[in-house]
mmCIF file of N, CA and C in Angstrom:
data_model
loop_
_atom_site.group_PDB
_atom_site.id
_atom_site.type_symbol
_atom_site.label_atom_id
_atom_site.label_comp_id
_atom_site.label_asym_id
_atom_site.label_seq_id
_atom_site.Cartn_x
_atom_site.Cartn_y
_atom_site.Cartn_z
ATOM 1 N N MET A 1 -8.284 -16.511 -9.821
ATOM 2 C CA MET A 1 -7.351 -15.406 -9.921
ATOM 3 C C MET A 1 -6.316 -15.661 -11.012
ATOM 4 N N SER A 2 -6.616 -16.525 -11.946
ATOM 5 C CA SER A 2 -5.636 -16.873 -12.968
ATOM 6 C C SER A 2 -5.270 -15.691 -13.858
ATOM 7 N N ASP A 3 -6.145 -14.707 -13.981
ATOM 8 C CA ASP A 3 -5.848 -13.547 -14.810
ATOM 9 C C ASP A 3 -5.169 -12.429 -14.029
ATOM 10 N N LEU A 4 -4.857 -12.666 -12.747
ATOM 11 C CA LEU A 4 -4.203 -11.644 -11.933
ATOM 12 C C LEU A 4 -2.741 -11.541 -12.332
ATOM 13 N N ARG A 5 -2.311 -10.312 -12.581
ATOM 14 C CA ARG A 5 -0.918 -10.036 -12.932
ATOM 15 C C ARG A 5 -0.448 -8.901 -12.051
ATOM 16 N N ILE A 6 0.685 -9.076 -11.388
ATOM 17 C CA ILE A 6 1.251 -8.046 -10.512
ATOM 18 C C ILE A 6 2.661 -7.754 -10.994
ATOM 19 N N GLN A 7 2.958 -6.457 -11.154
ATOM 20 C CA GLN A 7 4.281 -6.077 -11.641
ATOM 21 C C GLN A 7 4.709 -4.743 -11.053
ATOM 22 N N GLN A 8 6.009 -4.522 -11.101
ATOM 23 C CA GLN A 8 6.528 -3.212 -10.736
ATOM 24 C C GLN A 8 6.224 -2.243 -11.870
ATOM 25 N N PRO A 9 5.834 -1.004 -11.538
ATOM 26 C CA PRO A 9 5.632 -0.022 -12.598
ATOM 27 C C PRO A 9 6.958 0.243 -13.307
ATOM 28 N N ASP A 10 6.946 0.149 -14.638
ATOM 29 C CA ASP A 10 8.194 0.266 -15.387
ATOM 30 C C ASP A 10 8.123 1.281 -16.524
ATOM 31 N N GLY A 11 7.120 2.114 -16.486
ATOM 32 C CA GLY A 11 6.994 3.127 -17.526
ATOM 33 C C GLY A 11 5.794 4.008 -17.244
ATOM 34 N N TYR A 12 5.537 4.916 -18.163
ATOM 35 C CA TYR A 12 4.479 5.906 -17.982
ATOM 36 C C TYR A 12 3.140 5.256 -17.648
ATOM 37 N N ALA A 13 2.695 4.286 -18.453
ATOM 38 C CA ALA A 13 1.360 3.696 -18.291
ATOM 39 C C ALA A 13 1.205 3.007 -16.934
ATOM 40 N N THR A 14 2.191 2.244 -16.519
ATOM 41 C CA THR A 14 2.062 1.516 -15.251
ATOM 42 C C THR A 14 2.222 2.447 -14.050
ATOM 43 N N LEU A 15 3.046 3.489 -14.186
ATOM 44 C CA LEU A 15 3.129 4.490 -13.116
ATOM 45 C C LEU A 15 1.798 5.232 -12.986
ATOM 46 N N LYS A 16 1.162 5.550 -14.116
ATOM 47 C CA LYS A 16 -0.160 6.200 -14.090
ATOM 48 C C LYS A 16 -1.197 5.285 -13.443
ATOM 49 N N ASP A 17 -1.113 3.984 -13.714
ATOM 50 C CA ASP A 17 -2.051 3.034 -13.103
ATOM 51 C C ASP A 17 -1.859 2.991 -11.591
ATOM 52 N N TRP A 18 -0.608 2.941 -11.125
ATOM 53 C CA TRP A 18 -0.333 2.949 -9.681
ATOM 54 C C TRP A 18 -0.893 4.235 -9.075
ATOM 55 N N GLN A 19 -0.619 5.366 -9.734
ATOM 56 C CA GLN A 19 -1.095 6.668 -9.279
ATOM 57 C C GLN A 19 -2.622 6.672 -9.179
ATOM 58 N N HIS A 20 -3.293 6.124 -10.174
ATOM 59 C CA HIS A 20 -4.756 6.106 -10.188
ATOM 60 C C HIS A 20 -5.308 5.393 -8.951
ATOM 61 N N VAL A 21 -4.800 4.187 -8.685
ATOM 62 C CA VAL A 21 -5.299 3.431 -7.529
ATOM 63 C C VAL A 21 -5.034 4.203 -6.244
ATOM 64 N N HIS A 22 -3.805 4.699 -6.082
ATOM 65 C CA HIS A 22 -3.474 5.461 -4.877
ATOM 66 C C HIS A 22 -4.430 6.636 -4.704
ATOM 67 N N ASN A 23 -4.623 7.414 -5.744
ATOM 68 C CA ASN A 23 -5.415 8.636 -5.637
ATOM 69 C C ASN A 23 -6.901 8.353 -5.422
ATOM 70 N N VAL A 24 -7.412 7.248 -5.920
ATOM 71 C CA VAL A 24 -8.810 6.882 -5.666
ATOM 72 C C VAL A 24 -8.989 6.489 -4.203
ATOM 73 N N ILE A 25 -8.040 5.728 -3.660
ATOM 74 C CA ILE A 25 -8.174 5.219 -2.298
ATOM 75 C C ILE A 25 -7.731 6.249 -1.260
ATOM 76 N N ILE A 26 -6.837 7.136 -1.636
ATOM 77 C CA ILE A 26 -6.332 8.173 -0.724
ATOM 78 C C ILE A 26 -6.646 9.552 -1.309
ATOM 79 N N PRO A 27 -7.923 9.927 -1.375
ATOM 80 C CA PRO A 27 -8.274 11.202 -2.008
ATOM 81 C C PRO A 27 -7.813 12.427 -1.236
ATOM 82 N N THR A 28 -7.404 12.248 0.006
ATOM 83 C CA THR A 28 -6.930 13.384 0.801
ATOM 84 C C THR A 28 -5.458 13.697 0.546
ATOM 85 N N HIS A 29 -4.762 12.821 -0.176
ATOM 86 C CA HIS A 29 -3.333 13.019 -0.428
ATOM 87 C C HIS A 29 -3.018 12.596 -1.870
ATOM 88 N N LEU A 30 -3.538 13.372 -2.816
ATOM 89 C CA LEU A 30 -3.350 13.062 -4.237
ATOM 90 C C LEU A 30 -1.889 13.242 -4.616
ATOM 91 N N LEU A 31 -1.365 12.268 -5.367
ATOM 92 C CA LEU A 31 0.025 12.326 -5.810
ATOM 93 C C LEU A 31 0.090 12.665 -7.291
ATOM 94 N N SER A 32 1.037 13.510 -7.640
ATOM 95 C CA SER A 32 1.316 13.797 -9.042
ATOM 96 C C SER A 32 2.144 12.643 -9.614
ATOM 97 N N LEU A 33 2.235 12.596 -10.927
ATOM 98 C CA LEU A 33 3.049 11.561 -11.556
ATOM 99 C C LEU A 33 4.519 11.715 -11.167
ATOM 100 N N ASP A 34 4.992 12.941 -11.027
ATOM 101 C CA ASP A 34 6.381 13.151 -10.584
ATOM 102 C C ASP A 34 6.599 12.604 -9.177
ATOM 103 N N GLU A 35 5.621 12.782 -8.291
ATOM 104 C CA GLU A 35 5.742 12.241 -6.939
ATOM 105 C C GLU A 35 5.748 10.709 -6.956
ATOM 106 N N VAL A 36 4.960 10.120 -7.827
ATOM 107 C CA VAL A 36 4.953 8.659 -7.954
ATOM 108 C C VAL A 36 6.305 8.176 -8.468
ATOM 109 N N ARG A 37 6.844 8.856 -9.462
ATOM 110 C CA ARG A 37 8.174 8.483 -9.977
ATOM 111 C C ARG A 37 9.220 8.542 -8.866
ATOM 112 N N GLU A 38 9.148 9.590 -8.046
ATOM 113 C CA GLU A 38 10.108 9.736 -6.942
ATOM 114 C C GLU A 38 9.927 8.600 -5.932
ATOM 115 N N ARG A 39 8.683 8.255 -5.618
ATOM 116 C CA ARG A 39 8.428 7.147 -4.685
ATOM 117 C C ARG A 39 8.955 5.833 -5.237
ATOM 118 N N ALA A 40 8.833 5.652 -6.536
ATOM 119 C CA ALA A 40 9.309 4.413 -7.158
ATOM 120 C C ALA A 40 10.818 4.265 -7.016
ATOM 121 N N GLN A 41 11.518 5.360 -6.810
ATOM 122 C CA GLN A 41 12.966 5.307 -6.581
ATOM 123 C C GLN A 41 13.295 4.898 -5.141
ATOM 124 N N ARG A 42 12.438 5.291 -4.191
ATOM 125 C CA ARG A 42 12.696 5.035 -2.764
ATOM 126 C C ARG A 42 12.050 3.756 -2.253
ATOM 127 N N HIS A 43 10.895 3.399 -2.822
ATOM 128 C CA HIS A 43 10.087 2.294 -2.317
ATOM 129 C C HIS A 43 9.919 1.221 -3.392
ATOM 130 N N HIS A 44 9.473 0.056 -2.957
ATOM 131 C CA HIS A 44 9.129 -1.011 -3.889
ATOM 132 C C HIS A 44 7.632 -0.890 -4.179
ATOM 133 N N LEU A 45 7.303 -0.487 -5.404
ATOM 134 C CA LEU A 45 5.913 -0.327 -5.803
ATOM 135 C C LEU A 45 5.514 -1.474 -6.719
ATOM 136 N N GLU A 46 4.258 -1.890 -6.604
ATOM 137 C CA GLU A 46 3.704 -2.858 -7.538
ATOM 138 C C GLU A 46 2.291 -2.422 -7.906
ATOM 139 N N VAL A 47 1.869 -2.825 -9.089
ATOM 140 C CA VAL A 47 0.520 -2.540 -9.563
ATOM 141 C C VAL A 47 -0.101 -3.862 -9.993
ATOM 142 N N ALA A 48 -1.385 -4.041 -9.674
ATOM 143 C CA ALA A 48 -2.081 -5.303 -9.948
ATOM 144 C C ALA A 48 -3.130 -5.104 -11.026
ATOM 145 N N TYR A 49 -3.199 -6.081 -11.925
ATOM 146 C CA TYR A 49 -4.157 -6.067 -13.026
ATOM 147 C C TYR A 49 -4.949 -7.365 -13.019
ATOM 148 N N LEU A 50 -6.194 -7.252 -13.371
ATOM 149 C CA LEU A 50 -7.034 -8.408 -13.647
ATOM 150 C C LEU A 50 -7.337 -8.322 -15.133
ATOM 151 N N GLY A 51 -6.702 -9.187 -15.901
ATOM 152 C CA GLY A 51 -6.740 -9.016 -17.345
ATOM 153 C C GLY A 51 -6.046 -7.712 -17.680
ATOM 154 N N ASP A 52 -6.752 -6.813 -18.363
ATOM 155 C CA ASP A 52 -6.175 -5.511 -18.714
ATOM 156 C C ASP A 52 -6.574 -4.396 -17.755
ATOM 157 N N ASP A 53 -7.406 -4.718 -16.767
ATOM 158 C CA ASP A 53 -7.916 -3.702 -15.847
ATOM 159 C C ASP A 53 -7.056 -3.571 -14.605
ATOM 160 N N VAL A 54 -6.667 -2.343 -14.266
ATOM 161 C CA VAL A 54 -5.937 -2.101 -13.024
ATOM 162 C C VAL A 54 -6.908 -2.279 -11.860
ATOM 163 N N ILE A 55 -6.477 -3.028 -10.838
ATOM 164 C CA ILE A 55 -7.369 -3.290 -9.702
ATOM 165 C C ILE A 55 -6.759 -2.932 -8.358
ATOM 166 N N GLY A 56 -5.432 -2.748 -8.304
ATOM 167 C CA GLY A 56 -4.814 -2.453 -7.023
ATOM 168 C C GLY A 56 -3.364 -2.049 -7.170
ATOM 169 N N CYS A 57 -2.777 -1.713 -6.043
ATOM 170 C CA CYS A 57 -1.355 -1.374 -6.017
ATOM 171 C C CYS A 57 -0.818 -1.634 -4.614
ATOM 172 N N SER A 58 0.486 -1.648 -4.524
ATOM 173 C CA SER A 58 1.091 -1.829 -3.202
ATOM 174 C C SER A 58 2.362 -1.001 -3.105
ATOM 175 N N THR A 59 2.761 -0.782 -1.862
ATOM 176 C CA THR A 59 3.988 -0.062 -1.534
ATOM 177 C C THR A 59 4.684 -0.797 -0.405
ATOM 178 N N VAL A 60 5.976 -0.991 -0.538
ATOM 179 C CA VAL A 60 6.802 -1.479 0.565
ATOM 180 C C VAL A 60 7.880 -0.429 0.777
ATOM 181 N N ARG A 61 7.820 0.211 1.960
ATOM 182 C CA ARG A 61 8.817 1.217 2.315
ATOM 183 C C ARG A 61 9.928 0.516 3.084
ATOM 184 N N PRO A 62 11.144 0.526 2.553
ATOM 185 C CA PRO A 62 12.243 -0.161 3.235
ATOM 186 C C PRO A 62 12.668 0.565 4.508
ATOM 187 N N PRO A 63 13.437 -0.119 5.343
ATOM 188 C CA PRO A 63 13.915 0.537 6.573
ATOM 189 C C PRO A 63 14.794 1.739 6.222
ATOM 190 N N THR A 64 14.697 2.781 7.038
ATOM 191 C CA THR A 64 15.488 3.989 6.792
ATOM 192 C C THR A 64 16.478 4.267 7.915
ATOM 193 N N ASP A 65 16.482 3.431 8.937
ATOM 194 C CA ASP A 65 17.405 3.636 10.049
ATOM 195 C C ASP A 65 17.719 2.277 10.674
ATOM 196 N N ASP A 66 18.137 2.280 11.914
ATOM 197 C CA ASP A 66 18.556 1.055 12.592
ATOM 198 C C ASP A 66 17.404 0.187 13.075
ATOM 199 N N THR A 67 16.162 0.610 12.898
ATOM 200 C CA THR A 67 15.034 -0.101 13.497
ATOM 201 C C THR A 67 14.630 -1.358 12.735
ATOM 202 N N LEU A 68 15.027 -1.482 11.479
ATOM 203 C CA LEU A 68 14.587 -2.574 10.612
ATOM 204 C C LEU A 68 13.069 -2.657 10.567
ATOM 205 N N MET A 69 12.430 -1.473 10.552
ATOM 206 C CA MET A 69 10.987 -1.388 10.403
ATOM 207 C C MET A 69 10.663 -1.164 8.926
ATOM 208 N N VAL A 70 9.747 -1.978 8.412
ATOM 209 C CA VAL A 70 9.312 -1.882 7.024
ATOM 210 C C VAL A 70 7.806 -1.636 7.026
ATOM 211 N N THR A 71 7.349 -0.739 6.157
ATOM 212 C CA THR A 71 5.923 -0.456 6.017
ATOM 213 C C THR A 71 5.413 -1.155 4.766
ATOM 214 N N VAL A 72 4.333 -1.921 4.935
ATOM 215 C CA VAL A 72 3.703 -2.645 3.833
ATOM 216 C C VAL A 72 2.283 -2.104 3.665
ATOM 217 N N ILE A 73 1.958 -1.653 2.458
ATOM 218 C CA ILE A 73 0.635 -1.110 2.175
ATOM 219 C C ILE A 73 0.091 -1.802 0.930
ATOM 220 N N ALA A 74 -1.096 -2.385 1.047
ATOM 221 C CA ALA A 74 -1.783 -2.996 -0.100
ATOM 222 C C ALA A 74 -3.101 -2.262 -0.304
ATOM 223 N N ARG A 75 -3.378 -1.873 -1.548
ATOM 224 C CA ARG A 75 -4.616 -1.147 -1.859
ATOM 225 C C ARG A 75 -5.333 -1.860 -2.996
ATOM 226 N N VAL A 76 -6.643 -2.051 -2.845
ATOM 227 C CA VAL A 76 -7.461 -2.665 -3.887
ATOM 228 C C VAL A 76 -8.672 -1.768 -4.111
ATOM 229 N N LEU A 77 -8.961 -1.476 -5.361
ATOM 230 C CA LEU A 77 -10.127 -0.667 -5.683
ATOM 231 C C LEU A 77 -11.393 -1.353 -5.182
ATOM 232 N N ALA A 78 -12.356 -0.565 -4.737
ATOM 233 C CA ALA A 78 -13.552 -1.085 -4.062
ATOM 234 C C ALA A 78 -14.270 -2.182 -4.847
ATOM 235 N N ALA A 79 -14.376 -2.049 -6.146
ATOM 236 C CA ALA A 79 -15.101 -3.036 -6.953
ATOM 237 C C ALA A 79 -14.430 -4.406 -6.973
ATOM 238 N N HIS A 80 -13.177 -4.473 -6.536
ATOM 239 C CA HIS A 80 -12.421 -5.728 -6.603
ATOM 240 C C HIS A 80 -12.068 -6.287 -5.221
ATOM 241 N N ARG A 81 -12.602 -5.693 -4.186
ATOM 242 C CA ARG A 81 -12.319 -6.166 -2.833
ATOM 243 C C ARG A 81 -13.101 -7.436 -2.537
ATOM 244 N N GLY A 82 -12.598 -8.200 -1.570
ATOM 245 C CA GLY A 82 -13.277 -9.405 -1.138
ATOM 246 C C GLY A 82 -13.109 -10.584 -2.082
ATOM 247 N N GLN A 83 -12.150 -10.487 -3.001
ATOM 248 C CA GLN A 83 -11.930 -11.554 -3.981
ATOM 249 C C GLN A 83 -10.546 -12.177 -3.863
ATOM 250 N N GLY A 84 -9.795 -11.794 -2.822
ATOM 251 C CA GLY A 84 -8.474 -12.368 -2.611
ATOM 252 C C GLY A 84 -7.325 -11.575 -3.196
ATOM 253 N N PHE A 85 -7.608 -10.504 -3.908
ATOM 254 C CA PHE A 85 -6.534 -9.730 -4.527
ATOM 255 C C PHE A 85 -5.696 -8.996 -3.488
ATOM 256 N N GLY A 86 -6.352 -8.477 -2.455
ATOM 257 C CA GLY A 86 -5.620 -7.828 -1.370
ATOM 258 C C GLY A 86 -4.721 -8.820 -0.654
ATOM 259 N N GLU A 87 -5.205 -10.039 -0.493
ATOM 260 C CA GLU A 87 -4.397 -11.095 0.133
ATOM 261 C C GLU A 87 -3.104 -11.312 -0.651
ATOM 262 N N GLU A 88 -3.225 -11.367 -1.968
ATOM 263 C CA GLU A 88 -2.054 -11.599 -2.818
ATOM 264 C C GLU A 88 -1.082 -10.428 -2.742
ATOM 265 N N LEU A 89 -1.589 -9.212 -2.844
ATOM 266 C CA LEU A 89 -0.722 -8.039 -2.742
ATOM 267 C C LEU A 89 -0.046 -7.971 -1.375
ATOM 268 N N TYR A 90 -0.821 -8.237 -0.324
ATOM 269 C CA TYR A 90 -0.270 -8.191 1.029
ATOM 270 C C TYR A 90 0.808 -9.258 1.215
ATOM 271 N N ALA A 91 0.549 -10.478 0.753
ATOM 272 C CA ALA A 91 1.528 -11.564 0.895
ATOM 273 C C ALA A 91 2.829 -11.223 0.178
ATOM 274 N N ARG A 92 2.713 -10.652 -1.007
ATOM 275 C CA ARG A 92 3.918 -10.246 -1.746
ATOM 276 C C ARG A 92 4.673 -9.154 -0.991
ATOM 277 N N GLY A 93 3.939 -8.178 -0.437
ATOM 278 C CA GLY A 93 4.576 -7.116 0.334
ATOM 279 C C GLY A 93 5.252 -7.644 1.584
ATOM 280 N N LEU A 94 4.578 -8.575 2.256
ATOM 281 C CA LEU A 94 5.151 -9.181 3.461
ATOM 282 C C LEU A 94 6.425 -9.952 3.131
ATOM 283 N N ASN A 95 6.410 -10.699 2.040
ATOM 284 C CA ASN A 95 7.624 -11.414 1.611
ATOM 285 C C ASN A 95 8.750 -10.445 1.307
ATOM 286 N N ARG A 96 8.434 -9.368 0.642
ATOM 287 C CA ARG A 96 9.447 -8.353 0.329
ATOM 288 C C ARG A 96 10.009 -7.752 1.617
ATOM 289 N N ALA A 97 9.137 -7.453 2.580
ATOM 290 C CA ALA A 97 9.581 -6.899 3.866
ATOM 291 C C ALA A 97 10.562 -7.850 4.547
ATOM 292 N N ARG A 98 10.251 -9.120 4.520
ATOM 293 C CA ARG A 98 11.141 -10.107 5.152
ATOM 294 C C ARG A 98 12.467 -10.201 4.411
ATOM 295 N N GLU A 99 12.430 -10.099 3.073
ATOM 296 C CA GLU A 99 13.671 -10.086 2.288
ATOM 297 C C GLU A 99 14.546 -8.900 2.683
ATOM 298 N N LEU A 100 13.927 -7.800 3.076
ATOM 299 C CA LEU A 100 14.654 -6.599 3.486
ATOM 300 C C LEU A 100 15.132 -6.673 4.930
ATOM 301 N N GLY A 101 14.851 -7.798 5.603
ATOM 302 C CA GLY A 101 15.304 -7.989 6.978
ATOM 303 C C GLY A 101 14.415 -7.368 8.032
ATOM 304 N N ALA A 102 13.151 -7.143 7.710
ATOM 305 C CA ALA A 102 12.234 -6.481 8.644
ATOM 306 C C ALA A 102 12.126 -7.240 9.954
ATOM 307 N N GLU A 103 12.291 -6.510 11.038
ATOM 308 C CA GLU A 103 12.012 -7.041 12.368
ATOM 309 C C GLU A 103 10.672 -6.525 12.866
ATOM 310 N N VAL A 104 10.260 -5.381 12.338
ATOM 311 C CA VAL A 104 8.975 -4.770 12.669
ATOM 312 C C VAL A 104 8.292 -4.443 11.343
ATOM 313 N N ILE A 105 7.012 -4.807 11.242
ATOM 314 C CA ILE A 105 6.252 -4.510 10.031
ATOM 315 C C ILE A 105 5.071 -3.636 10.427
ATOM 316 N N GLU A 106 4.943 -2.528 9.718
ATOM 317 C CA GLU A 106 3.844 -1.602 9.976
ATOM 318 C C GLU A 106 3.057 -1.373 8.700
ATOM 319 N N THR A 107 1.896 -0.780 8.868
ATOM 320 C CA THR A 107 1.099 -0.318 7.749
ATOM 321 C C THR A 107 0.438 0.978 8.164
ATOM 322 N N VAL A 108 -0.167 1.655 7.214
ATOM 323 C CA VAL A 108 -0.871 2.899 7.490
ATOM 324 C C VAL A 108 -2.148 2.892 6.662
ATOM 325 N N VAL A 109 -3.251 3.330 7.294
ATOM 326 C CA VAL A 109 -4.560 3.316 6.646
ATOM 327 C C VAL A 109 -5.233 4.657 6.909
ATOM 328 N N LEU A 110 -5.838 5.221 5.890
ATOM 329 C CA LEU A 110 -6.670 6.402 6.073
ATOM 330 C C LEU A 110 -7.924 5.953 6.816
ATOM 331 N N SER A 111 -8.289 6.622 7.898
ATOM 332 C CA SER A 111 -9.374 6.136 8.759
ATOM 333 C C SER A 111 -10.705 5.999 8.037
ATOM 334 N N SER A 112 -10.913 6.736 6.964
ATOM 335 C CA SER A 112 -12.163 6.607 6.203
ATOM 336 C C SER A 112 -12.208 5.328 5.372
ATOM 337 N N ASN A 113 -11.091 4.639 5.251
ATOM 338 C CA ASN A 113 -11.020 3.382 4.495
ATOM 339 C C ASN A 113 -11.331 2.228 5.449
ATOM 340 N N GLU A 114 -12.605 2.043 5.739
ATOM 341 C CA GLU A 114 -13.022 1.016 6.697
ATOM 342 C C GLU A 114 -12.640 -0.385 6.249
ATOM 343 N N ASP A 115 -12.719 -0.666 4.945
ATOM 344 C CA ASP A 115 -12.315 -1.986 4.438
ATOM 345 C C ASP A 115 -10.829 -2.226 4.695
ATOM 346 N N GLY A 116 -10.020 -1.205 4.442
ATOM 347 C CA GLY A 116 -8.580 -1.337 4.657
ATOM 348 C C GLY A 116 -8.238 -1.543 6.122
ATOM 349 N N LEU A 117 -8.933 -0.836 6.994
ATOM 350 C CA LEU A 117 -8.696 -0.998 8.426
ATOM 351 C C LEU A 117 -9.106 -2.398 8.883
ATOM 352 N N ARG A 118 -10.257 -2.862 8.426
ATOM 353 C CA ARG A 118 -10.704 -4.219 8.758
ATOM 354 C C ARG A 118 -9.694 -5.267 8.285
ATOM 355 N N PHE A 119 -9.191 -5.084 7.062
ATOM 356 C CA PHE A 119 -8.201 -5.998 6.496
ATOM 357 C C PHE A 119 -6.957 -6.041 7.381
ATOM 358 N N ALA A 120 -6.449 -4.871 7.764
ATOM 359 C CA ALA A 120 -5.239 -4.811 8.591
ATOM 360 C C ALA A 120 -5.459 -5.488 9.943
ATOM 361 N N LEU A 121 -6.567 -5.198 10.588
ATOM 362 C CA LEU A 121 -6.850 -5.808 11.898
ATOM 363 C C LEU A 121 -6.992 -7.319 11.774
ATOM 364 N N LYS A 122 -7.642 -7.785 10.722
ATOM 365 C CA LYS A 122 -7.818 -9.230 10.480
ATOM 366 C C LYS A 122 -6.472 -9.932 10.303
ATOM 367 N N HIS A 123 -5.483 -9.209 9.787
ATOM 368 C CA HIS A 123 -4.173 -9.793 9.523
ATOM 369 C C HIS A 123 -3.180 -9.590 10.669
ATOM 370 N N GLY A 124 -3.681 -9.207 11.830
ATOM 371 C CA GLY A 124 -2.830 -9.153 13.012
ATOM 372 C C GLY A 124 -2.187 -7.828 13.310
ATOM 373 N N PHE A 125 -2.591 -6.769 12.626
ATOM 374 C CA PHE A 125 -2.058 -5.448 12.927
ATOM 375 C C PHE A 125 -2.845 -4.839 14.079
ATOM 376 N N VAL A 126 -2.157 -4.070 14.910
ATOM 377 C CA VAL A 126 -2.808 -3.362 16.008
ATOM 378 C C VAL A 126 -2.482 -1.875 15.867
ATOM 379 N N GLU A 127 -3.457 -1.055 16.206
ATOM 380 C CA GLU A 127 -3.299 0.379 16.075
ATOM 381 C C GLU A 127 -2.252 0.891 17.052
ATOM 382 N N THR A 128 -1.365 1.748 16.550
ATOM 383 C CA THR A 128 -0.352 2.363 17.410
ATOM 384 C C THR A 128 -0.527 3.870 17.518
ATOM 385 N N GLU A 129 -1.154 4.489 16.488
ATOM 386 C CA GLU A 129 -1.292 5.944 16.533
ATOM 387 C C GLU A 129 -2.338 6.401 15.522
ATOM 388 N N ARG A 130 -3.066 7.462 15.896
ATOM 389 C CA ARG A 130 -3.961 8.193 14.979
ATOM 390 C C ARG A 130 -3.482 9.631 14.954
ATOM 391 N N TYR A 131 -3.461 10.215 13.771
ATOM 392 C CA TYR A 131 -2.969 11.581 13.657
ATOM 393 C C TYR A 131 -3.527 12.247 12.407
ATOM 394 N N LEU A 132 -3.492 13.556 12.428
ATOM 395 C CA LEU A 132 -3.867 14.371 11.273
ATOM 396 C C LEU A 132 -2.612 14.994 10.688
ATOM 397 N N LEU A 133 -2.476 14.923 9.381
ATOM 398 C CA LEU A 133 -1.407 15.654 8.718
ATOM 399 C C LEU A 133 -1.864 17.099 8.544
ATOM 400 N N PRO A 134 -0.942 18.045 8.448
ATOM 401 C CA PRO A 134 -1.326 19.449 8.282
ATOM 402 C C PRO A 134 -2.310 19.616 7.115
ATOM 403 N N GLY A 135 -3.416 20.270 7.390
ATOM 404 C CA GLY A 135 -4.422 20.526 6.377
ATOM 405 C C GLY A 135 -5.440 19.417 6.182
ATOM 406 N N ASP A 136 -5.203 18.250 6.772
ATOM 407 C CA ASP A 136 -6.133 17.122 6.630
ATOM 408 C C ASP A 136 -7.253 17.210 7.654
ATOM 409 N N SER A 137 -8.383 16.594 7.335
ATOM 410 C CA SER A 137 -9.493 16.499 8.288
ATOM 411 C C SER A 137 -9.834 15.039 8.594
ATOM 412 N N ILE A 138 -9.215 14.123 7.876
ATOM 413 C CA ILE A 138 -9.439 12.685 8.091
ATOM 414 C C ILE A 138 -8.154 12.099 8.672
ATOM 415 N N PRO A 139 -8.242 11.469 9.845
ATOM 416 C CA PRO A 139 -7.034 10.938 10.482
ATOM 417 C C PRO A 139 -6.431 9.746 9.731
ATOM 418 N N TRP A 140 -5.135 9.616 9.868
ATOM 419 C CA TRP A 140 -4.383 8.445 9.430
ATOM 420 C C TRP A 140 -4.238 7.532 10.637
ATOM 421 N N ILE A 141 -4.139 6.238 10.389
ATOM 422 C CA ILE A 141 -3.948 5.264 11.460
ATOM 423 C C ILE A 141 -2.690 4.461 11.153
ATOM 424 N N ASP A 142 -1.717 4.518 12.053
ATOM 425 C CA ASP A 142 -0.538 3.660 11.963
ATOM 426 C C ASP A 142 -0.842 2.382 12.723
ATOM 427 N N LEU A 143 -0.443 1.253 12.134
ATOM 428 C CA LEU A 143 -0.666 -0.052 12.758
ATOM 429 C C LEU A 143 0.610 -0.866 12.682
ATOM 430 N N ARG A 144 0.815 -1.728 13.672
ATOM 431 C CA ARG A 144 1.997 -2.575 13.728
ATOM 432 C C ARG A 144 1.562 -4.031 13.768
ATOM 433 N N LEU A 145 2.258 -4.863 13.009
ATOM 434 C CA LEU A 145 1.949 -6.286 12.993
ATOM 435 C C LEU A 145 2.358 -6.894 14.325
ATOM 436 N N SER A 146 1.379 -7.544 14.959
ATOM 437 C CA SER A 146 1.662 -8.126 16.282
ATOM 438 C C SER A 146 1.952 -9.610 16.195
ATOM 439 N N ARG A 147 1.716 -10.208 15.034
ATOM 440 C CA ARG A 147 2.040 -11.630 14.844
ATOM 441 C C ARG A 147 2.438 -11.836 13.398
ATOM 442 N N SER A 148 3.229 -12.842 13.150
ATOM 443 C CA SER A 148 3.705 -13.119 11.781
ATOM 444 C C SER A 148 2.772 -14.038 11.049
#
């Protein structure tokens, strides 16, 4: 993984790369570049590259109330899964969550993303809720980390 580079999106090209990974993995909730820019203001976003190729992205949603709950999401494009890149993105997100004082760590996975669900369960997350967003036909799964 010596060629792996992870950075916060800091301009048009890196925001587009983050958007690309998100939209490929979450085709039911495509984000515009303006929506990605807005998320980058509220959340900690990172994009992962292997050499010059974008391979993944992550999101850490900070706590918004008294619960100290942080959401950590790591996404890796299918061609790059199973090589440890998700582990690296997840570890960075988990560290960021702890820096933010997280007492509860959650994640969310689109149910059609079987690899993502397997990854979350393997890392100690347990399902807390399945739901459909208005207009969606594929359920989302909320999961909570049950062990550190």
